[in-house]
């Protein structure tokens, strides 16, 4: 059934079918030899327990369980399973990670990264493009006259236009000096570089640079965080990143303490405040003042003298 699922559904309908291949490999190593109807909730909980002991993240386990759920549902749909499949409960994930590079960390990575990876990192840092988007970039997607990159294959299936700053423009121009391919970053058999190969190179580079807790996708967080810290509004950041939901962009409103500290220090430079109060010259325009009953109401307002 796993093989049928991959060949007849995943490879036909999903751009991420290779991720399903990885999930199926892990699933079959545990569930192999069982009929579909024999898989129950206890088996699934045991699978989760084993994967946790292996040090696998909740996010990875969820991808595998989601794959299993789809396989079982397709088996029902294709009349290969006559019983209702077990309900599969996924782990709650924390997707609000906003780890980003400091300038010092960025310099360390660029100093030790291999030549093939350096332009990919620079493009990621200055465009916020995803790993797969960069890997699939073609020369026809680059408009050198308008200094614009058009991304056609996006996560939400909506193309977007990303302006090139000088760093990206010069980086891509240097790539043009290499042997021609339709892709900026060619791989094997006339295709583009594998996104997994990019991650593999990046993991080795980060480790060599001595940077802790940093993934390739965090370059995208770095791009967004730097924009926000330099005063770019969140709506523009949303458009550049290609977020369909504004809530996804709101995570970048939480910035580094150093940036917040600079914001409140602006108040120290203000000379218009006096103990939080200002004497208002509008008091000079008062025509009458309140007086207790029985007092002379003809008294003129006291003249206000500004300090």
mmCIF file of C-alpha atoms in Angstrom:
data_model
loop_
_atom_site.group_PDB
_atom_site.id
_atom_site.type_symbol
_atom_site.label_atom_id
_atom_site.label_comp_id
_atom_site.label_asym_id
_atom_site.label_seq_id
_atom_site.Cartn_x
_atom_site.Cartn_y
_atom_site.Cartn_z
ATOM 1 C CA UNK A 1 0.000 0.000 0.000
ATOM 2 C CA UNK A 2 2.867 2.399 0.758
ATOM 3 C CA UNK A 3 4.351 1.801 -2.692
ATOM 4 C CA UNK A 4 0.926 2.218 -4.315
ATOM 5 C CA UNK A 5 0.438 5.476 -2.434
ATOM 6 C CA UNK A 6 3.788 6.886 -3.603
ATOM 7 C CA UNK A 7 3.394 5.936 -7.260
ATOM 8 C CA UNK A 8 -0.291 6.674 -7.743
ATOM 9 C CA UNK A 9 -0.883 9.646 -5.475
ATOM 10 C CA UNK A 10 2.162 11.321 -3.955
ATOM 11 C CA UNK A 11 4.358 11.536 -7.094
ATOM 12 C CA UNK A 12 1.364 12.527 -9.203
ATOM 13 C CA UNK A 13 -0.140 15.221 -6.966
ATOM 14 C CA UNK A 14 2.552 16.553 -4.630
ATOM 15 C CA UNK A 15 5.693 18.569 -5.278
ATOM 16 C CA UNK A 16 6.906 17.372 -1.865
ATOM 17 C CA UNK A 17 6.646 13.664 -2.776
ATOM 18 C CA UNK A 18 10.302 13.103 -1.882
ATOM 19 C CA UNK A 19 9.435 14.021 1.697
ATOM 20 C CA UNK A 20 6.765 11.321 1.578
ATOM 21 C CA UNK A 21 9.399 8.849 0.418
ATOM 22 C CA UNK A 22 11.430 9.555 3.541
ATOM 23 C CA UNK A 23 8.339 9.223 5.741
ATOM 24 C CA UNK A 24 7.334 5.941 4.094
ATOM 25 C CA UNK A 25 10.812 4.529 4.651
ATOM 26 C CA UNK A 26 10.539 5.178 8.393
ATOM 27 C CA UNK A 27 6.940 3.995 8.594
ATOM 28 C CA UNK A 28 7.555 0.714 6.779
ATOM 29 C CA UNK A 29 10.528 -0.099 9.000
ATOM 30 C CA UNK A 30 8.065 -0.209 11.916
ATOM 31 C CA UNK A 31 4.778 -1.358 10.351
ATOM 32 C CA UNK A 32 6.190 -3.790 7.758
ATOM 33 C CA UNK A 33 4.494 -7.190 7.577
ATOM 34 C CA UNK A 34 1.138 -6.028 8.919
ATOM 35 C CA UNK A 35 -2.180 -5.784 7.140
ATOM 36 C CA UNK A 36 -3.687 -2.331 7.008
ATOM 37 C CA UNK A 37 -6.599 -3.306 9.247
ATOM 38 C CA UNK A 38 -4.149 -4.529 11.912
ATOM 39 C CA UNK A 39 -2.706 -1.049 12.550
ATOM 40 C CA UNK A 40 -4.331 0.333 15.700
ATOM 41 C CA UNK A 41 -3.961 3.316 18.022
ATOM 42 C CA UNK A 42 -1.573 1.481 20.360
ATOM 43 C CA UNK A 43 0.744 0.738 17.425
ATOM 44 C CA UNK A 44 0.756 4.397 16.487
ATOM 45 C CA UNK A 45 1.542 5.495 20.055
ATOM 46 C CA UNK A 46 4.383 2.945 20.173
ATOM 47 C CA UNK A 47 5.718 4.367 16.911
ATOM 48 C CA UNK A 48 5.678 7.871 18.383
ATOM 49 C CA UNK A 49 7.440 6.656 21.519
ATOM 50 C CA UNK A 50 10.226 4.958 19.545
ATOM 51 C CA UNK A 51 10.785 7.984 17.311
ATOM 52 C CA UNK A 52 11.047 10.246 20.350
ATOM 53 C CA UNK A 53 13.648 7.916 21.882
ATOM 54 C CA UNK A 54 15.582 8.192 18.620
ATOM 55 C CA UNK A 55 15.777 11.951 19.150
ATOM 56 C CA UNK A 56 13.412 12.863 16.314
ATOM 57 C CA UNK A 57 11.629 16.215 16.574
ATOM 58 C CA UNK A 58 7.873 16.593 16.976
ATOM 59 C CA UNK A 59 7.719 18.299 13.576
ATOM 60 C CA UNK A 60 9.324 15.313 11.823
ATOM 61 C CA UNK A 61 7.115 12.807 13.650
ATOM 62 C CA UNK A 62 4.058 14.844 12.659
ATOM 63 C CA UNK A 63 5.065 14.733 8.978
ATOM 64 C CA UNK A 64 5.385 10.951 9.203
ATOM 65 C CA UNK A 65 2.079 10.518 11.023
ATOM 66 C CA UNK A 66 0.331 12.788 8.528
ATOM 67 C CA UNK A 67 1.738 10.629 5.747
ATOM 68 C CA UNK A 68 0.458 7.476 7.481
ATOM 69 C CA UNK A 69 -2.962 9.059 7.916
ATOM 70 C CA UNK A 70 -3.139 9.919 4.214
ATOM 71 C CA UNK A 71 -2.066 6.394 3.234
ATOM 72 C CA UNK A 72 -4.831 4.846 5.346
ATOM 73 C CA UNK A 73 -7.452 7.307 4.102
ATOM 74 C CA UNK A 74 -6.485 6.629 0.496
ATOM 75 C CA UNK A 75 -6.755 2.895 1.185
ATOM 76 C CA UNK A 76 -10.358 3.459 2.278
ATOM 77 C CA UNK A 77 -11.051 5.696 -0.719
ATOM 78 C CA UNK A 78 -9.612 3.087 -3.122
ATOM 79 C CA UNK A 79 -11.590 0.242 -1.474
ATOM 80 C CA UNK A 80 -8.411 -1.405 -0.209
ATOM 81 C CA UNK A 81 -9.428 -1.029 3.430
ATOM 82 C CA UNK A 82 -12.979 -1.747 4.574
ATOM 83 C CA UNK A 83 -12.600 -0.681 8.218
ATOM 84 C CA UNK A 84 -12.278 2.837 9.570
ATOM 85 C CA UNK A 85 -8.618 3.728 10.151
ATOM 86 C CA UNK A 86 -7.542 4.790 13.651
ATOM 87 C CA UNK A 87 -7.607 8.486 14.504
ATOM 88 C CA UNK A 88 -4.053 9.807 14.507
ATOM 89 C CA UNK A 89 -3.291 12.589 16.978
ATOM 90 C CA UNK A 90 -0.392 14.868 16.069
ATOM 91 C CA UNK A 91 1.909 16.676 18.456
ATOM 92 C CA UNK A 92 1.427 20.372 19.036
ATOM 93 C CA UNK A 93 4.253 22.235 17.352
ATOM 94 C CA UNK A 94 5.797 25.570 18.222
ATOM 95 C CA UNK A 95 6.217 27.290 14.864
ATOM 96 C CA UNK A 96 7.089 30.718 16.265
ATOM 97 C CA UNK A 97 10.853 30.252 15.996
ATOM 98 C CA UNK A 98 12.577 33.543 15.079
ATOM 99 C CA UNK A 99 16.272 32.681 15.395
ATOM 100 C CA UNK A 100 18.337 35.031 13.243
ATOM 101 C CA UNK A 101 21.999 35.722 12.604
ATOM 102 C CA UNK A 102 23.998 38.517 14.153
ATOM 103 C CA UNK A 103 26.441 40.252 11.807
ATOM 104 C CA UNK A 104 29.310 38.515 13.598
ATOM 105 C CA UNK A 105 27.718 35.093 13.044
ATOM 106 C CA UNK A 106 27.039 35.925 9.413
ATOM 107 C CA UNK A 107 30.697 36.818 8.835
ATOM 108 C CA UNK A 108 31.846 33.572 10.446
ATOM 109 C CA UNK A 109 29.598 31.501 8.189
ATOM 110 C CA UNK A 110 30.626 33.319 5.012
ATOM 111 C CA UNK A 111 34.298 32.901 5.882
ATOM 112 C CA UNK A 112 34.150 29.097 6.072
ATOM 113 C CA UNK A 113 31.368 28.173 3.612
ATOM 114 C CA UNK A 114 32.256 26.416 0.310
ATOM 115 C CA UNK A 115 32.140 28.427 -2.921
ATOM 116 C CA UNK A 116 28.987 26.697 -4.165
ATOM 117 C CA UNK A 117 27.100 27.648 -0.992
ATOM 118 C CA UNK A 118 28.166 31.277 -0.545
ATOM 119 C CA UNK A 119 25.955 32.812 -3.287
ATOM 120 C CA UNK A 120 22.995 30.747 -2.057
ATOM 121 C CA UNK A 121 23.447 32.124 1.469
ATOM 122 C CA UNK A 122 23.793 35.704 0.209
ATOM 123 C CA UNK A 123 20.618 35.404 -1.869
ATOM 124 C CA UNK A 124 18.723 33.912 1.085
ATOM 125 C CA UNK A 125 19.884 36.666 3.451
ATOM 126 C CA UNK A 126 18.920 39.445 1.046
ATOM 127 C CA UNK A 127 15.675 38.117 -0.461
ATOM 128 C CA UNK A 128 14.130 35.870 2.204
ATOM 129 C CA UNK A 129 13.613 33.144 -0.415
ATOM 130 C CA UNK A 130 13.069 29.582 0.726
ATOM 131 C CA UNK A 131 15.663 26.874 0.136
ATOM 132 C CA UNK A 132 13.643 25.169 -2.614
ATOM 133 C CA UNK A 133 12.887 28.511 -4.305
ATOM 134 C CA UNK A 134 16.575 29.335 -4.581
ATOM 135 C CA UNK A 135 17.467 25.828 -5.748
ATOM 136 C CA UNK A 136 14.938 26.047 -8.601
ATOM 137 C CA UNK A 137 15.875 29.550 -9.788
ATOM 138 C CA UNK A 138 16.242 29.755 -13.574
ATOM 139 C CA UNK A 139 17.902 32.474 -15.608
ATOM 140 C CA UNK A 140 14.557 33.323 -17.182
ATOM 141 C CA UNK A 141 13.314 34.225 -13.687
ATOM 142 C CA UNK A 142 15.895 37.031 -13.414
ATOM 143 C CA UNK A 143 15.149 40.487 -14.839
ATOM 144 C CA UNK A 144 18.494 42.297 -14.817
ATOM 145 C CA UNK A 145 17.092 45.505 -16.287
ATOM 146 C CA UNK A 146 14.424 45.911 -13.609
ATOM 147 C CA UNK A 147 16.585 44.161 -10.964
ATOM 148 C CA UNK A 148 13.746 41.812 -10.111
ATOM 149 C CA UNK A 149 13.445 38.091 -9.321
ATOM 150 C CA UNK A 150 10.163 36.315 -10.086
ATOM 151 C CA UNK A 151 9.464 33.203 -8.013
ATOM 152 C CA UNK A 152 6.969 30.940 -9.743
ATOM 153 C CA UNK A 153 6.983 27.776 -7.614
ATOM 154 C CA UNK A 154 6.023 28.984 -4.146
ATOM 155 C CA UNK A 155 4.606 27.306 -1.068
ATOM 156 C CA UNK A 156 1.184 28.916 -1.506
ATOM 157 C CA UNK A 157 1.212 28.500 -5.322
ATOM 158 C CA UNK A 158 1.195 32.261 -5.921
ATOM 159 C CA UNK A 159 4.109 33.797 -7.797
ATOM 160 C CA UNK A 160 5.826 36.784 -6.226
ATOM 161 C CA UNK A 161 8.305 39.438 -7.308
ATOM 162 C CA UNK A 162 11.374 40.198 -5.196
ATOM 163 C CA UNK A 163 13.596 43.236 -5.866
ATOM 164 C CA UNK A 164 17.339 42.623 -6.017
ATOM 165 C CA UNK A 165 19.574 44.830 -3.895
ATOM 166 C CA UNK A 166 23.189 45.431 -4.930
ATOM 167 C CA UNK A 167 24.460 42.362 -3.057
ATOM 168 C CA UNK A 168 22.061 40.006 -4.856
ATOM 169 C CA UNK A 169 22.559 41.715 -8.231
ATOM 170 C CA UNK A 170 26.356 41.425 -8.042
ATOM 171 C CA UNK A 171 26.177 37.860 -6.690
ATOM 172 C CA UNK A 172 24.006 36.654 -9.575
ATOM 173 C CA UNK A 173 26.162 38.480 -12.113
ATOM 174 C CA UNK A 174 29.213 36.583 -10.858
ATOM 175 C CA UNK A 175 27.354 33.295 -11.302
ATOM 176 C CA UNK A 176 26.877 34.140 -14.990
ATOM 177 C CA UNK A 177 30.607 33.692 -15.523
ATOM 178 C CA UNK A 178 30.282 29.919 -14.904
ATOM 179 C CA UNK A 179 29.335 27.293 -17.536
ATOM 180 C CA UNK A 180 25.761 27.861 -18.681
ATOM 181 C CA UNK A 181 22.766 25.932 -17.379
ATOM 182 C CA UNK A 182 19.107 26.911 -17.328
ATOM 183 C CA UNK A 183 19.407 26.914 -13.530
ATOM 184 C CA UNK A 184 21.506 29.336 -11.498
ATOM 185 C CA UNK A 185 22.580 26.414 -9.318
ATOM 186 C CA UNK A 186 22.726 23.293 -11.499
ATOM 187 C CA UNK A 187 22.745 19.783 -10.096
ATOM 188 C CA UNK A 188 23.020 16.394 -11.733
ATOM 189 C CA UNK A 189 21.438 15.234 -15.009
ATOM 190 C CA UNK A 190 20.575 18.742 -16.147
ATOM 191 C CA UNK A 191 18.427 19.454 -13.106
ATOM 192 C CA UNK A 192 18.885 21.987 -10.300
ATOM 193 C CA UNK A 193 20.832 21.493 -7.088
ATOM 194 C CA UNK A 194 19.003 19.387 -4.534
ATOM 195 C CA UNK A 195 17.504 21.364 -1.606
ATOM 196 C CA UNK A 196 18.589 18.528 0.672
ATOM 197 C CA UNK A 197 22.161 18.928 -0.594
ATOM 198 C CA UNK A 198 21.979 22.628 0.252
ATOM 199 C CA UNK A 199 20.903 21.768 3.805
ATOM 200 C CA UNK A 200 23.673 19.174 4.091
ATOM 201 C CA UNK A 201 26.336 21.699 3.057
ATOM 202 C CA UNK A 202 24.841 24.353 5.310
ATOM 203 C CA UNK A 203 24.799 22.086 8.375
ATOM 204 C CA UNK A 204 28.490 21.289 7.880
ATOM 205 C CA UNK A 205 29.285 24.991 7.404
ATOM 206 C CA UNK A 206 27.403 26.104 10.527
ATOM 207 C CA UNK A 207 29.134 23.441 12.582
ATOM 208 C CA UNK A 208 32.535 24.504 11.219
ATOM 209 C CA UNK A 209 31.757 28.142 12.047
ATOM 210 C CA UNK A 210 30.811 27.219 15.614
ATOM 211 C CA UNK A 211 27.259 28.587 15.292
ATOM 212 C CA UNK A 212 24.708 26.908 17.542
ATOM 213 C CA UNK A 213 21.016 26.246 16.888
ATOM 214 C CA UNK A 214 20.815 27.600 13.339
ATOM 215 C CA UNK A 215 19.152 26.087 10.267
ATOM 216 C CA UNK A 216 19.038 27.200 6.640
ATOM 217 C CA UNK A 217 15.418 28.345 7.008
ATOM 218 C CA UNK A 218 16.588 30.744 9.726
ATOM 219 C CA UNK A 219 18.260 32.801 6.984
ATOM 220 C CA UNK A 220 14.697 33.688 5.967
ATOM 221 C CA UNK A 221 13.974 34.733 9.560
ATOM 222 C CA UNK A 222 17.160 36.820 9.494
ATOM 223 C CA UNK A 223 16.011 38.655 6.353
ATOM 224 C CA UNK A 224 12.601 39.443 7.846
ATOM 225 C CA UNK A 225 13.918 40.424 11.279
ATOM 226 C CA UNK A 226 16.467 42.823 9.831
ATOM 227 C CA UNK A 227 13.807 44.497 7.724
ATOM 228 C CA UNK A 228 11.550 45.034 10.739
ATOM 229 C CA UNK A 229 14.429 46.272 12.891
ATOM 230 C CA UNK A 230 15.211 48.844 10.217
ATOM 231 C CA UNK A 231 11.689 50.217 10.195
ATOM 232 C CA UNK A 232 10.090 48.301 7.304
ATOM 233 C CA UNK A 233 6.372 47.827 7.937
ATOM 234 C CA UNK A 234 5.037 44.301 8.472
ATOM 235 C CA UNK A 235 2.726 44.458 5.447
ATOM 236 C CA UNK A 236 5.693 44.947 3.128
ATOM 237 C CA UNK A 237 7.565 42.140 4.894
ATOM 238 C CA UNK A 238 4.536 39.893 4.361
ATOM 239 C CA UNK A 239 4.569 40.615 0.613
ATOM 240 C CA UNK A 240 8.304 39.989 0.274
ATOM 241 C CA UNK A 241 8.111 36.686 2.159
ATOM 242 C CA UNK A 242 4.975 35.565 0.345
ATOM 243 C CA UNK A 243 3.002 34.882 3.523
ATOM 244 C CA UNK A 244 -0.654 34.261 2.755
ATOM 245 C CA UNK A 245 -1.678 35.038 6.328
ATOM 246 C CA UNK A 246 -0.630 38.236 8.107
ATOM 247 C CA UNK A 247 -0.482 36.268 11.377
ATOM 248 C CA UNK A 248 2.577 34.444 10.057
ATOM 249 C CA UNK A 249 4.373 37.763 9.654
ATOM 250 C CA UNK A 250 3.460 38.982 13.143
ATOM 251 C CA UNK A 251 6.142 36.733 14.650
ATOM 252 C CA UNK A 252 8.709 39.271 13.442
ATOM 253 C CA UNK A 253 7.259 42.004 15.604
ATOM 254 C CA UNK A 254 9.106 40.282 18.438
ATOM 255 C CA UNK A 255 12.625 41.579 17.997
ATOM 256 C CA UNK A 256 15.964 41.573 19.779
ATOM 257 C CA UNK A 257 16.216 43.304 23.196
ATOM 258 C CA UNK A 258 18.968 45.527 21.790
ATOM 259 C CA UNK A 259 16.561 46.951 19.231
ATOM 260 C CA UNK A 260 13.874 47.601 21.843
ATOM 261 C CA UNK A 261 16.437 49.244 24.093
ATOM 262 C CA UNK A 262 17.392 51.651 21.303
ATOM 263 C CA UNK A 263 13.725 52.477 20.833
ATOM 264 C CA UNK A 264 13.152 53.546 24.441
ATOM 265 C CA UNK A 265 16.491 55.386 24.565
ATOM 266 C CA UNK A 266 15.029 57.821 22.040
ATOM 267 C CA UNK A 267 13.087 59.324 24.937
ATOM 268 C CA UNK A 268 16.327 60.291 26.652
ATOM 269 C CA UNK A 269 17.140 62.596 23.748
ATOM 270 C CA UNK A 270 13.851 64.455 23.998
ATOM 271 C CA UNK A 271 14.021 67.947 25.519
ATOM 272 C CA UNK A 272 10.321 68.675 25.272
ATOM 273 C CA UNK A 273 9.278 66.911 28.466
ATOM 274 C CA UNK A 274 9.366 68.356 31.967
ATOM 275 C CA UNK A 275 8.566 65.727 34.576
ATOM 276 C CA UNK A 276 6.021 64.290 32.157
ATOM 277 C CA UNK A 277 4.022 67.544 32.094
ATOM 278 C CA UNK A 278 3.960 70.673 29.951
ATOM 279 C CA UNK A 279 2.508 74.016 30.914
ATOM 280 C CA UNK A 280 -0.188 74.697 28.380
ATOM 281 C CA UNK A 281 -0.402 78.266 27.113
ATOM 282 C CA UNK A 282 -4.005 77.569 26.191
ATOM 283 C CA UNK A 283 -4.819 78.543 29.782
ATOM 284 C CA UNK A 284 -4.252 82.131 28.697
ATOM 285 C CA UNK A 285 -7.447 81.912 26.649
ATOM 286 C CA UNK A 286 -9.679 81.173 29.624
ATOM 287 C CA UNK A 287 -12.560 83.654 29.900
ATOM 288 C CA UNK A 288 -13.803 82.580 33.288
ATOM 289 C CA UNK A 289 -12.695 80.523 36.224
ATOM 290 C CA UNK A 290 -14.690 78.461 38.650
ATOM 291 C CA UNK A 291 -15.226 80.095 42.025
ATOM 292 C CA UNK A 292 -17.042 78.896 45.148
ATOM 293 C CA UNK A 293 -20.594 80.158 45.722
ATOM 294 C CA UNK A 294 -20.785 83.665 47.103
ATOM 295 C CA UNK A 295 -17.378 84.719 45.823
ATOM 296 C CA UNK A 296 -16.727 87.527 43.347
ATOM 297 C CA UNK A 297 -16.890 86.009 39.835
ATOM 298 C CA UNK A 298 -15.485 89.117 38.236
ATOM 299 C CA UNK A 299 -11.956 88.044 39.082
ATOM 300 C CA UNK A 300 -9.806 87.806 35.954
ATOM 301 C CA UNK A 301 -7.949 84.566 35.216
ATOM 302 C CA UNK A 302 -4.493 84.457 36.682
ATOM 303 C CA UNK A 303 -1.851 85.175 34.062
ATOM 304 C CA UNK A 304 0.168 82.084 33.217
ATOM 305 C CA UNK A 305 3.874 82.653 32.801
ATOM 306 C CA UNK A 306 5.786 79.990 30.866
ATOM 307 C CA UNK A 307 8.987 78.817 32.505
#
